[in-house]
Short mmCIF file of C-alpha atoms in Angstrom, two decimals:
data_model
loop_
_atom_site.label_atom_id
_atom_site.label_comp_id
_atom_site.label_asym_id
_atom_site.label_seq_id
_atom_site.Cartn_x
_atom_site.Cartn_y
_atom_site.Cartn_z
CA MET A 1 -52.31 -42.92 44.26
CA ALA A 2 -51.31 -40.80 47.33
CA GLU A 3 -51.30 -42.88 50.52
CA ILE A 4 -51.99 -40.77 53.70
CA LEU A 5 -52.14 -41.87 57.34
CA PRO A 6 -53.49 -40.25 60.52
CA LEU A 7 -50.95 -39.40 63.09
CA LYS A 8 -50.49 -39.47 66.55
CA ALA A 9 -48.95 -35.94 67.01
CA TRP A 10 -46.84 -34.80 69.74
CA ARG A 11 -47.97 -31.47 70.77
CA TYR A 12 -47.16 -28.86 73.25
CA ALA A 13 -48.66 -29.54 76.62
CA GLU A 14 -52.23 -28.35 77.32
CA ALA A 15 -50.84 -25.77 80.15
CA LEU A 16 -48.72 -24.15 77.20
CA THR A 17 -51.39 -23.42 74.90
CA PRO A 18 -51.75 -19.69 75.87
CA LYS A 19 -48.29 -19.43 74.89
CA MET A 20 -48.36 -21.07 71.23
CA GLU A 21 -47.73 -17.75 69.52
CA GLU A 22 -44.27 -17.77 71.46
CA LEU A 23 -43.59 -21.60 70.66
CA THR A 24 -44.33 -21.79 67.22
CA ALA A 25 -41.90 -20.87 64.34
CA PRO A 26 -41.98 -19.86 60.89
CA LEU A 27 -39.76 -21.32 58.02
CA PHE A 28 -36.19 -20.47 58.34
CA ASP A 29 -35.82 -18.78 55.09
CA VAL A 30 -38.78 -16.35 55.53
CA VAL A 31 -37.64 -14.48 58.45
CA SER A 32 -34.93 -12.01 59.09
CA THR A 33 -31.72 -12.92 61.42
CA ARG A 34 -33.16 -10.59 63.99
CA GLN A 35 -36.38 -12.46 64.03
CA ARG A 36 -34.79 -15.85 64.28
CA GLN A 37 -32.57 -14.77 66.91
CA LEU A 38 -35.57 -14.11 69.25
CA LEU A 39 -36.91 -17.21 68.35
CA TYR A 40 -33.73 -19.00 69.65
CA GLU A 41 -33.98 -17.03 72.86
CA ASN A 42 -36.98 -18.94 73.98
CA PRO A 43 -35.67 -22.12 75.01
CA LEU A 44 -39.17 -23.97 74.29
CA ASN A 45 -39.64 -22.41 70.79
CA SER A 46 -40.01 -25.20 68.33
CA ILE A 47 -37.25 -23.93 66.34
CA HIS A 48 -34.55 -25.66 68.41
CA LEU A 49 -36.21 -29.04 66.65
CA SER A 50 -36.76 -27.62 63.09
CA VAL A 51 -33.36 -25.62 62.62
CA PRO A 52 -30.93 -26.64 65.70
CA GLN A 53 -27.95 -24.58 66.13
CA GLY A 54 -24.52 -25.37 67.49
CA ASN A 55 -21.46 -27.42 66.35
CA ASN A 56 -23.45 -30.50 66.06
CA PRO A 57 -26.88 -29.31 65.56
CA SER A 58 -28.84 -32.56 64.88
CA GLN A 59 -27.55 -33.94 68.27
CA ASN A 60 -28.51 -30.92 70.03
CA ALA A 61 -32.11 -31.17 68.64
CA LEU A 62 -32.16 -34.69 69.89
CA GLU A 63 -31.06 -33.80 73.33
CA THR A 64 -33.61 -30.98 73.39
CA LEU A 65 -36.23 -33.44 72.23
CA ILE A 66 -35.76 -36.05 74.76
CA LYS A 67 -35.66 -33.38 77.58
CA TRP A 68 -39.09 -31.92 76.22
CA LYS A 69 -40.58 -35.23 76.26
CA SER A 70 -39.11 -36.40 79.80
CA GLU A 71 -40.24 -33.06 81.26
CA GLY A 72 -43.90 -32.93 79.67
CA VAL A 73 -43.25 -29.83 77.48
CA ILE A 74 -44.57 -32.03 74.70
CA GLN A 75 -46.99 -34.95 74.95
CA GLN A 76 -48.09 -37.53 72.38
CA ASP A 77 -51.91 -38.01 71.45
CA THR A 78 -52.93 -41.33 72.16
CA LEU A 79 -55.21 -41.64 69.26
CA PRO A 80 -54.27 -40.77 65.69
CA GLY A 81 -56.04 -37.82 63.93
CA ILE A 82 -56.41 -35.56 60.84
CA TYR A 83 -55.29 -32.25 61.98
CA VAL A 84 -57.41 -29.55 60.25
CA TYR A 85 -55.59 -26.33 59.56
CA TYR A 86 -57.14 -22.88 58.44
CA GLN A 87 -55.13 -19.87 57.81
CA TYR A 88 -57.09 -16.46 57.66
CA PHE A 89 -55.34 -13.57 56.03
CA ARG A 90 -55.61 -10.68 54.12
CA LEU A 91 -53.06 -9.13 51.60
CA PRO A 92 -52.02 -5.30 51.71
CA GLY A 93 -54.60 -3.09 50.50
CA GLU A 94 -57.52 -5.80 50.82
CA HIS A 95 -60.36 -5.50 53.26
CA ASP A 96 -62.11 -9.10 52.96
CA GLU A 97 -60.34 -11.88 54.97
CA ARG A 98 -59.25 -14.94 53.00
CA CYS A 99 -59.04 -18.23 54.39
CA ARG A 100 -56.84 -21.18 53.18
CA LYS A 101 -58.35 -24.44 54.27
CA GLY A 102 -56.52 -27.63 54.50
CA PHE A 103 -55.41 -30.53 56.92
CA ILE A 104 -52.06 -31.97 58.19
CA THR A 105 -51.41 -35.56 57.97
CA GLN A 106 -48.77 -38.03 57.07
CA ILE A 107 -48.11 -39.21 53.41
CA LYS A 108 -45.64 -41.93 52.13
CA ALA A 109 -42.40 -40.52 50.91
CA TYR A 110 -42.65 -41.41 47.35
CA ASP A 111 -39.73 -40.96 45.24
CA TRP A 112 -40.25 -38.59 42.36
CA SER A 113 -39.90 -41.25 39.69
CA GLU A 114 -43.39 -42.81 41.11
CA GLU A 115 -44.88 -39.72 40.02
CA VAL A 116 -47.38 -39.52 42.87
CA ILE A 117 -45.78 -36.18 44.48
CA LEU A 118 -44.91 -33.80 41.74
CA ARG A 119 -42.16 -31.28 42.33
CA HIS A 120 -41.87 -28.09 40.43
CA GLU A 121 -38.23 -26.77 41.86
CA ASN A 122 -34.76 -28.58 42.10
CA THR A 123 -33.21 -28.76 45.25
CA ILE A 124 -29.43 -28.10 46.56
CA VAL A 125 -27.49 -30.94 47.91
CA SER A 126 -26.13 -29.59 50.91
CA ALA A 127 -29.49 -28.64 52.11
CA VAL A 128 -31.02 -31.94 51.48
CA ASN A 129 -28.17 -33.63 53.56
CA ASP A 130 -28.62 -31.64 56.50
CA ARG A 131 -32.29 -32.55 56.47
CA ILE A 132 -31.38 -36.24 56.10
CA ASP A 133 -29.07 -35.92 59.18
CA LEU A 134 -31.58 -34.14 61.29
CA LEU A 135 -34.37 -36.63 60.58
CA LYS A 136 -32.03 -39.63 61.19
CA THR A 137 -31.03 -38.54 64.47
CA THR A 138 -34.24 -37.03 65.94
CA GLN A 139 -36.91 -39.06 63.82
CA ILE A 140 -39.06 -36.12 64.54
CA GLN A 141 -40.76 -33.60 61.93
CA ALA A 142 -41.19 -30.26 63.49
CA SER A 143 -43.03 -28.43 60.32
CA PRO A 144 -44.95 -29.82 57.52
CA THR A 145 -44.38 -29.43 53.86
CA HIS A 146 -47.22 -28.04 51.90
CA GLY A 147 -48.79 -30.14 49.04
CA LEU A 148 -52.00 -29.41 46.83
CA TYR A 149 -54.30 -31.97 45.59
CA GLU A 150 -57.29 -31.44 43.22
CA ASP A 151 -60.71 -32.12 44.24
CA LYS A 152 -63.49 -30.07 42.46
CA ASP A 153 -66.29 -31.84 44.28
CA GLU A 154 -64.72 -30.30 47.70
CA GLN A 155 -65.64 -33.68 49.53
CA LEU A 156 -63.61 -33.11 52.72
CA GLU A 157 -64.48 -29.51 53.10
CA TYR A 158 -67.69 -30.08 55.31
CA TYR A 159 -65.88 -32.32 57.87
CA MET A 160 -62.80 -29.73 57.95
CA ASP A 161 -65.45 -26.64 58.54
CA GLU A 162 -66.96 -28.97 61.42
CA ALA A 163 -63.66 -29.71 63.06
CA ILE A 164 -62.68 -26.02 63.12
CA SER A 165 -65.39 -24.95 64.66
CA ASN A 166 -63.99 -26.48 67.72
CA PRO A 167 -60.24 -25.58 67.63
CA LEU A 168 -57.42 -26.80 69.55
CA TYR A 169 -55.46 -23.57 68.83
CA GLU A 170 -56.15 -20.17 67.71
CA LEU A 171 -53.49 -17.73 67.25
CA GLU A 172 -51.71 -14.83 65.19
CA ASP A 173 -48.57 -15.41 63.82
CA TYR A 174 -45.48 -13.58 62.66
CA GLN A 175 -47.22 -12.47 59.30
CA GLY A 176 -50.57 -11.40 60.87
CA VAL A 177 -52.09 -14.42 59.82
CA ARG A 178 -54.55 -16.03 62.26
CA GLU A 179 -53.87 -19.52 62.38
CA VAL A 180 -56.61 -22.23 63.66
CA MET A 181 -56.27 -25.79 63.96
CA GLY A 182 -58.66 -28.59 64.78
CA ILE A 183 -58.57 -32.34 65.02
CA ILE A 184 -60.70 -35.22 63.53
CA GLN A 185 -60.31 -38.58 65.31
CA ASN A 186 -63.67 -40.20 63.97
CA PRO A 187 -62.45 -43.22 62.25
CA GLU A 188 -65.32 -43.18 59.71
CA ILE A 189 -64.38 -39.77 58.75
CA ILE A 190 -60.55 -40.38 58.72
CA LYS A 191 -61.46 -43.38 56.42
CA HIS A 192 -63.20 -40.86 54.03
CA PHE A 193 -60.12 -38.61 54.02
CA LEU A 194 -57.92 -41.69 52.94
CA LYS A 195 -60.44 -42.74 50.31
CA VAL A 196 -60.49 -39.55 48.60
CA LEU A 197 -56.77 -38.91 48.55
CA LYS A 198 -56.04 -42.34 47.19
CA ASP A 199 -56.57 -41.83 43.53
CA LYS A 200 -55.06 -38.29 43.99
CA GLN A 201 -51.23 -36.91 42.79
CA VAL A 202 -49.87 -34.27 44.93
CA ILE A 203 -48.25 -31.28 43.84
CA LEU A 204 -45.57 -29.92 46.33
CA ALA A 205 -46.11 -26.32 46.82
CA ASP A 206 -43.41 -25.87 49.41
CA GLY A 207 -40.80 -27.82 51.34
CA HIS A 208 -38.64 -29.44 48.43
CA HIS A 209 -35.54 -30.06 50.61
CA ARG A 210 -37.39 -31.32 53.49
CA ILE A 211 -39.16 -33.89 51.47
CA GLU A 212 -36.18 -34.80 49.57
CA GLY A 213 -34.62 -35.46 52.68
CA ALA A 214 -37.56 -37.77 54.01
CA ILE A 215 -37.16 -39.38 50.45
CA GLU A 216 -33.58 -40.35 50.90
CA TYR A 217 -33.94 -41.35 54.39
CA ARG A 218 -36.67 -43.84 53.46
CA LYS A 219 -34.40 -45.21 50.74
CA SER A 220 -31.56 -45.71 53.32
CA MET A 221 -33.93 -47.71 55.37
CA ARG A 222 -35.47 -49.91 52.83
CA GLY A 223 -35.71 -53.61 53.97
CA LYS A 224 -35.63 -52.51 57.87
CA LEU A 225 -38.09 -53.73 60.30
CA PRO A 226 -39.28 -56.57 58.15
CA ASP A 227 -42.03 -57.53 60.63
CA LYS A 228 -43.83 -54.35 60.55
CA LYS A 229 -46.57 -53.74 57.89
CA TRP A 230 -46.59 -49.73 58.81
CA LYS A 231 -43.29 -48.43 59.05
CA GLY A 232 -42.60 -45.02 60.56
CA TYR A 233 -39.61 -44.10 58.07
CA ASP A 234 -41.84 -44.48 55.29
CA TYR A 235 -43.80 -41.31 56.10
CA HIS A 236 -43.51 -37.43 55.95
CA LEU A 237 -45.63 -34.71 57.64
CA MET A 238 -47.62 -32.72 55.14
CA TYR A 239 -50.25 -29.87 54.98
CA LEU A 240 -52.49 -30.56 52.01
CA THR A 241 -54.94 -28.09 50.58
CA ASN A 242 -57.34 -28.46 47.71
CA THR A 243 -56.61 -26.29 44.40
CA SER A 244 -60.39 -26.22 44.00
CA GLY A 245 -62.42 -23.24 45.90
CA ASN A 246 -59.31 -22.24 47.91
CA HIS A 247 -57.46 -18.97 48.54
CA LEU A 248 -54.31 -20.15 46.95
CA LYS A 249 -51.94 -16.97 46.61
CA ILE A 250 -48.57 -17.17 44.99
CA LEU A 251 -46.32 -14.12 45.72
CA PRO A 252 -43.61 -13.06 43.50
CA THR A 253 -39.74 -13.57 44.51
CA HIS A 254 -37.44 -10.72 43.35
CA ARG A 255 -33.82 -11.28 42.32
CA LEU A 256 -30.72 -9.25 43.64
CA TYR A 257 -27.41 -9.27 41.67
CA TYR A 258 -24.27 -8.71 43.62
CA GLY A 259 -20.66 -8.10 42.25
CA LEU A 260 -21.35 -6.58 38.65
CA GLU A 261 -17.94 -6.09 36.78
CA LEU A 262 -19.77 -4.26 34.13
CA THR A 263 -20.47 -0.41 34.33
CA HIS A 264 -24.09 0.28 34.68
CA VAL A 265 -23.93 1.70 31.03
CA ASP A 266 -22.49 -1.16 29.43
CA CYS A 267 -24.83 -3.55 31.21
CA LEU A 268 -27.85 -1.62 30.02
CA GLY A 269 -26.38 -1.76 26.63
CA LYS A 270 -26.28 -5.51 26.71
CA ILE A 271 -29.60 -5.82 28.05
CA GLN A 272 -31.12 -3.44 25.20
CA GLU A 273 -29.90 -6.24 22.79
CA TRP A 274 -32.62 -8.40 24.24
CA PHE A 275 -35.05 -6.40 25.93
CA GLN A 276 -37.17 -3.12 25.11
CA VAL A 277 -35.86 -0.94 27.88
CA LYS A 278 -38.08 1.90 29.23
CA LYS A 279 -37.21 4.27 31.79
CA PHE A 280 -39.68 4.23 34.71
CA ALA A 281 -40.23 7.42 36.75
CA ASP A 282 -40.09 6.07 40.45
CA PRO A 283 -38.50 2.88 41.78
CA GLU A 284 -40.63 3.04 44.78
CA GLU A 285 -43.83 2.26 42.31
CA LEU A 286 -42.33 -0.71 40.69
CA GLY A 287 -43.64 -2.71 43.49
CA ALA A 288 -47.04 -1.94 42.53
CA TYR A 289 -46.56 -2.06 38.65
CA ALA A 290 -49.11 -4.75 37.05
CA PHE A 291 -46.64 -6.22 34.38
CA HIS A 292 -49.52 -7.58 32.39
CA LYS A 293 -47.33 -8.38 29.24
CA PRO A 294 -45.42 -11.57 29.30
CA HIS A 295 -41.73 -11.59 29.83
CA THR A 296 -41.81 -8.03 31.31
CA PHE A 297 -39.55 -7.21 34.37
CA GLY A 298 -38.77 -4.27 36.67
CA LEU A 299 -35.03 -3.21 36.98
CA VAL A 300 -33.67 -0.97 39.68
CA MET A 301 -30.06 0.07 39.32
CA GLY A 302 -28.45 3.02 40.91
CA GLU A 303 -30.89 5.79 41.44
CA GLU A 304 -32.52 4.74 38.18
CA SER A 305 -35.38 2.27 37.32
CA TYR A 306 -36.74 0.62 34.09
CA THR A 307 -39.35 -1.62 32.70
CA LEU A 308 -37.91 -4.57 30.55
CA GLN A 309 -39.65 -6.43 27.88
CA LEU A 310 -38.07 -9.18 25.79
CA LYS A 311 -38.13 -8.45 22.25
CA SER A 312 -40.65 -10.98 20.61
CA GLU A 313 -38.19 -12.04 18.01
CA MET A 314 -35.76 -13.06 20.65
CA MET A 315 -38.07 -15.79 21.99
CA ASP A 316 -37.15 -18.19 19.02
CA GLN A 317 -33.57 -18.29 20.43
CA LEU A 318 -34.51 -19.44 24.01
CA ASN A 319 -34.95 -22.87 25.65
CA VAL A 320 -36.01 -24.60 22.20
CA HIS A 321 -35.53 -27.92 23.82
CA LEU A 322 -37.76 -27.28 26.76
CA PRO A 323 -41.49 -27.93 26.97
CA GLU A 324 -43.69 -24.65 26.32
CA SER A 325 -44.82 -24.92 29.82
CA ILE A 326 -41.37 -24.30 30.91
CA ARG A 327 -39.83 -22.23 28.11
CA GLN A 328 -42.80 -19.46 28.16
CA LEU A 329 -42.35 -18.77 31.92
CA ASP A 330 -41.12 -15.26 32.83
CA LEU A 331 -38.42 -16.72 35.14
CA SER A 332 -37.22 -19.03 32.65
CA VAL A 333 -36.52 -16.20 30.04
CA LEU A 334 -35.02 -14.16 32.94
CA HIS A 335 -32.47 -16.68 34.16
CA GLU A 336 -31.60 -17.59 30.48
CA VAL A 337 -31.19 -14.31 29.09
CA LEU A 338 -30.07 -11.90 31.98
CA PHE A 339 -27.98 -14.57 34.13
CA GLY A 340 -27.20 -16.75 31.58
CA ARG A 341 -26.55 -15.07 28.02
CA ILE A 342 -25.73 -11.44 29.43
CA LEU A 343 -23.90 -12.20 32.71
CA GLY A 344 -22.13 -15.35 31.83
CA ILE A 345 -23.70 -17.82 34.65
CA PRO A 346 -24.76 -20.92 32.93
CA VAL A 347 -28.31 -21.96 33.97
CA ALA A 348 -27.05 -25.07 35.98
CA GLU A 349 -24.84 -23.14 38.28
CA GLN A 350 -27.30 -20.14 38.83
CA ARG A 351 -28.78 -21.95 42.04
CA ASN A 352 -25.44 -22.40 43.75
CA SER A 353 -24.18 -18.94 42.86
CA ASP A 354 -23.01 -16.42 45.26
CA GLN A 355 -24.04 -13.45 43.05
CA ILE A 356 -27.72 -14.19 42.72
CA PHE A 357 -30.18 -13.70 45.82
CA TYR A 358 -33.79 -14.04 46.22
CA GLU A 359 -35.79 -11.44 48.25
CA ARG A 360 -39.57 -11.27 48.62
CA ASN A 361 -39.59 -7.92 50.23
CA PHE A 362 -39.54 -5.37 47.41
CA SER A 363 -38.58 -2.45 50.07
CA LYS A 364 -35.50 -4.54 50.79
CA CYS A 365 -34.72 -4.80 47.14
CA ILE A 366 -34.62 -0.86 46.77
CA GLN A 367 -32.56 -0.35 49.92
CA GLN A 368 -30.10 -3.05 48.77
CA VAL A 369 -29.56 -1.18 45.65
CA ARG A 370 -29.66 2.44 47.08
CA SER A 371 -27.17 1.47 49.48
CA GLY A 372 -24.65 0.24 47.01
CA GLN A 373 -24.53 -3.27 48.30
CA ALA A 374 -26.64 -4.91 45.47
CA SER A 375 -25.63 -4.10 41.90
CA PHE A 376 -29.22 -4.29 40.74
CA ALA A 377 -32.54 -5.81 41.52
CA ILE A 378 -35.04 -7.55 39.16
CA ILE A 379 -38.78 -7.21 40.05
CA THR A 380 -40.65 -10.01 38.97
CA ARG A 381 -44.49 -10.80 38.84
CA GLU A 382 -46.53 -13.64 40.67
CA LEU A 383 -46.98 -16.88 38.68
CA GLU A 384 -50.59 -18.27 38.22
CA LEU A 385 -51.39 -21.44 39.85
CA GLU A 386 -52.34 -23.10 36.52
CA GLN A 387 -48.74 -22.41 35.46
CA VAL A 388 -47.19 -24.36 38.54
CA LEU A 389 -49.69 -27.25 37.73
CA GLU A 390 -48.73 -27.17 33.98
CA VAL A 391 -45.23 -27.68 34.91
CA CYS A 392 -45.46 -30.27 37.54
CA ARG A 393 -47.78 -32.41 35.08
CA SER A 394 -44.86 -31.84 32.42
CA GLY A 395 -42.08 -33.43 34.55
CA GLN A 396 -39.87 -30.50 34.13
CA VAL A 397 -38.85 -28.32 37.17
CA MET A 398 -38.72 -24.07 37.48
CA PRO A 399 -35.95 -21.91 38.18
CA GLN A 400 -35.08 -21.97 41.75
CA LYS A 401 -37.25 -19.74 44.02
CA SER A 402 -40.03 -19.26 41.33
CA THR A 403 -42.88 -19.73 43.80
CA TYR A 404 -43.78 -18.49 47.22
CA PHE A 405 -47.13 -19.68 48.31
CA TYR A 406 -48.45 -17.22 51.00
CA PRO A 407 -49.03 -17.70 53.96
CA LYS A 408 -46.52 -20.16 54.83
CA ALA A 409 -47.37 -23.22 57.03
CA LEU A 410 -46.15 -22.53 60.60
CA GLY A 411 -43.95 -25.06 62.51
CA GLY A 412 -44.43 -26.09 66.11
CA LEU A 413 -48.35 -26.63 66.16
CA LEU A 414 -47.59 -30.26 66.19
CA PHE A 415 -44.72 -32.89 65.83
CA ALA A 416 -44.80 -36.11 63.84
CA SER A 417 -42.73 -38.82 65.17
CA ILE A 418 -41.38 -41.67 62.74
CA LYS A 419 -39.78 -43.33 65.71
CA GLN A 420 -41.47 -46.90 65.28
CA ASP A 421 -42.62 -47.33 68.88
CA GLU A 422 -44.21 -43.94 68.67
CA PHE A 423 -45.57 -44.37 65.19
CA ASP A 424 -47.17 -47.75 65.79
CA PHE A 425 -51.05 -48.19 65.44
CA GLU A 426 -53.25 -50.59 63.89
CA TYR A 427 -53.79 -48.19 60.72
CA GLU A 428 -55.44 -51.09 58.89
CA SER A 429 -58.55 -50.01 60.81
CA PHE A 430 -58.70 -46.73 58.53
CA LEU A 431 -58.69 -48.58 55.24
#
């Protein structure tokens, strides 16, 4: 079902390889303002293509791209390849190193209705429009989205392990993750990759706005270049990882609420109508709390902290129109009850609300509440991968910012052009 192709990537010139740690960039929403500013200060950092600045950011990105190409800052590989990408990491408190294995390729930007690429979150229109404009103007993709495929037989891992043993790059990123990239250009091995994926659905783990932008751009170009069998505008850059035998880690994303009009006492009173509320001794320890029971959360409000567990009899009143895979999710309960029923923000309006913010860093949540900037913080637990897979198969979507797959794919290791003369190749030879 999923059509993938190798790509002739643009990459930083070989002379710049020792500086790759300074040239790559994380996704825009996972670093602080101060970290982003440091990236922008480097005139060769890939952030100038992925998240350009200025009054006309897309045009600025295009001018940067033209300059980099003309000066040889980036150069295009002459042969297409599958770019193997391994990320070695440890979570806090762990001694053993984990490794998430995958590869970067180009995949057809299937519309959601085709049910080849399955999403689990909604997108925000303004953010999608920005991505469409950037793609249309530059015709370059600076960071891959992240997709999951299911292959219990692990048919590709041998070839990936072999390629990674002779890497193009090996560096440490902003997260302390060891990033290693290799390349496969053997046509027979590439054929095998295409064959394995052609019967798979792909579950989108990260990058909903970027792929939505690619989908909409593809629609706008439909019917163009009729003499071309392989059209650059049809494809999108994606990092693909196997759900089987892999270190796929989903971290929680907590919620911060600003501008509470109720007093703390009144707010807690309303919460107690729905939840069993227990005082928790130390807010600093909530980040390590297991939350084994379903529909349980931490609450930090003022100097106090609590655990909240939905009263079992209240479940029958919630989201009766939704499939069980969505209805039973902790975050579905949280958004319906706390933000919807108690605080009066309809679920459909919550993703555009200027009162609800999303924060992965537990310490920042505590700091925001204690400083008086945030009214309260809700501490959540991580989702299980199987829950995400069930939701995707159901055709439904989760509340926004439900998943945080760790680590994030790094931008700038390679760039994928959909400009037709740079995209062109006899891809038939790989089929």
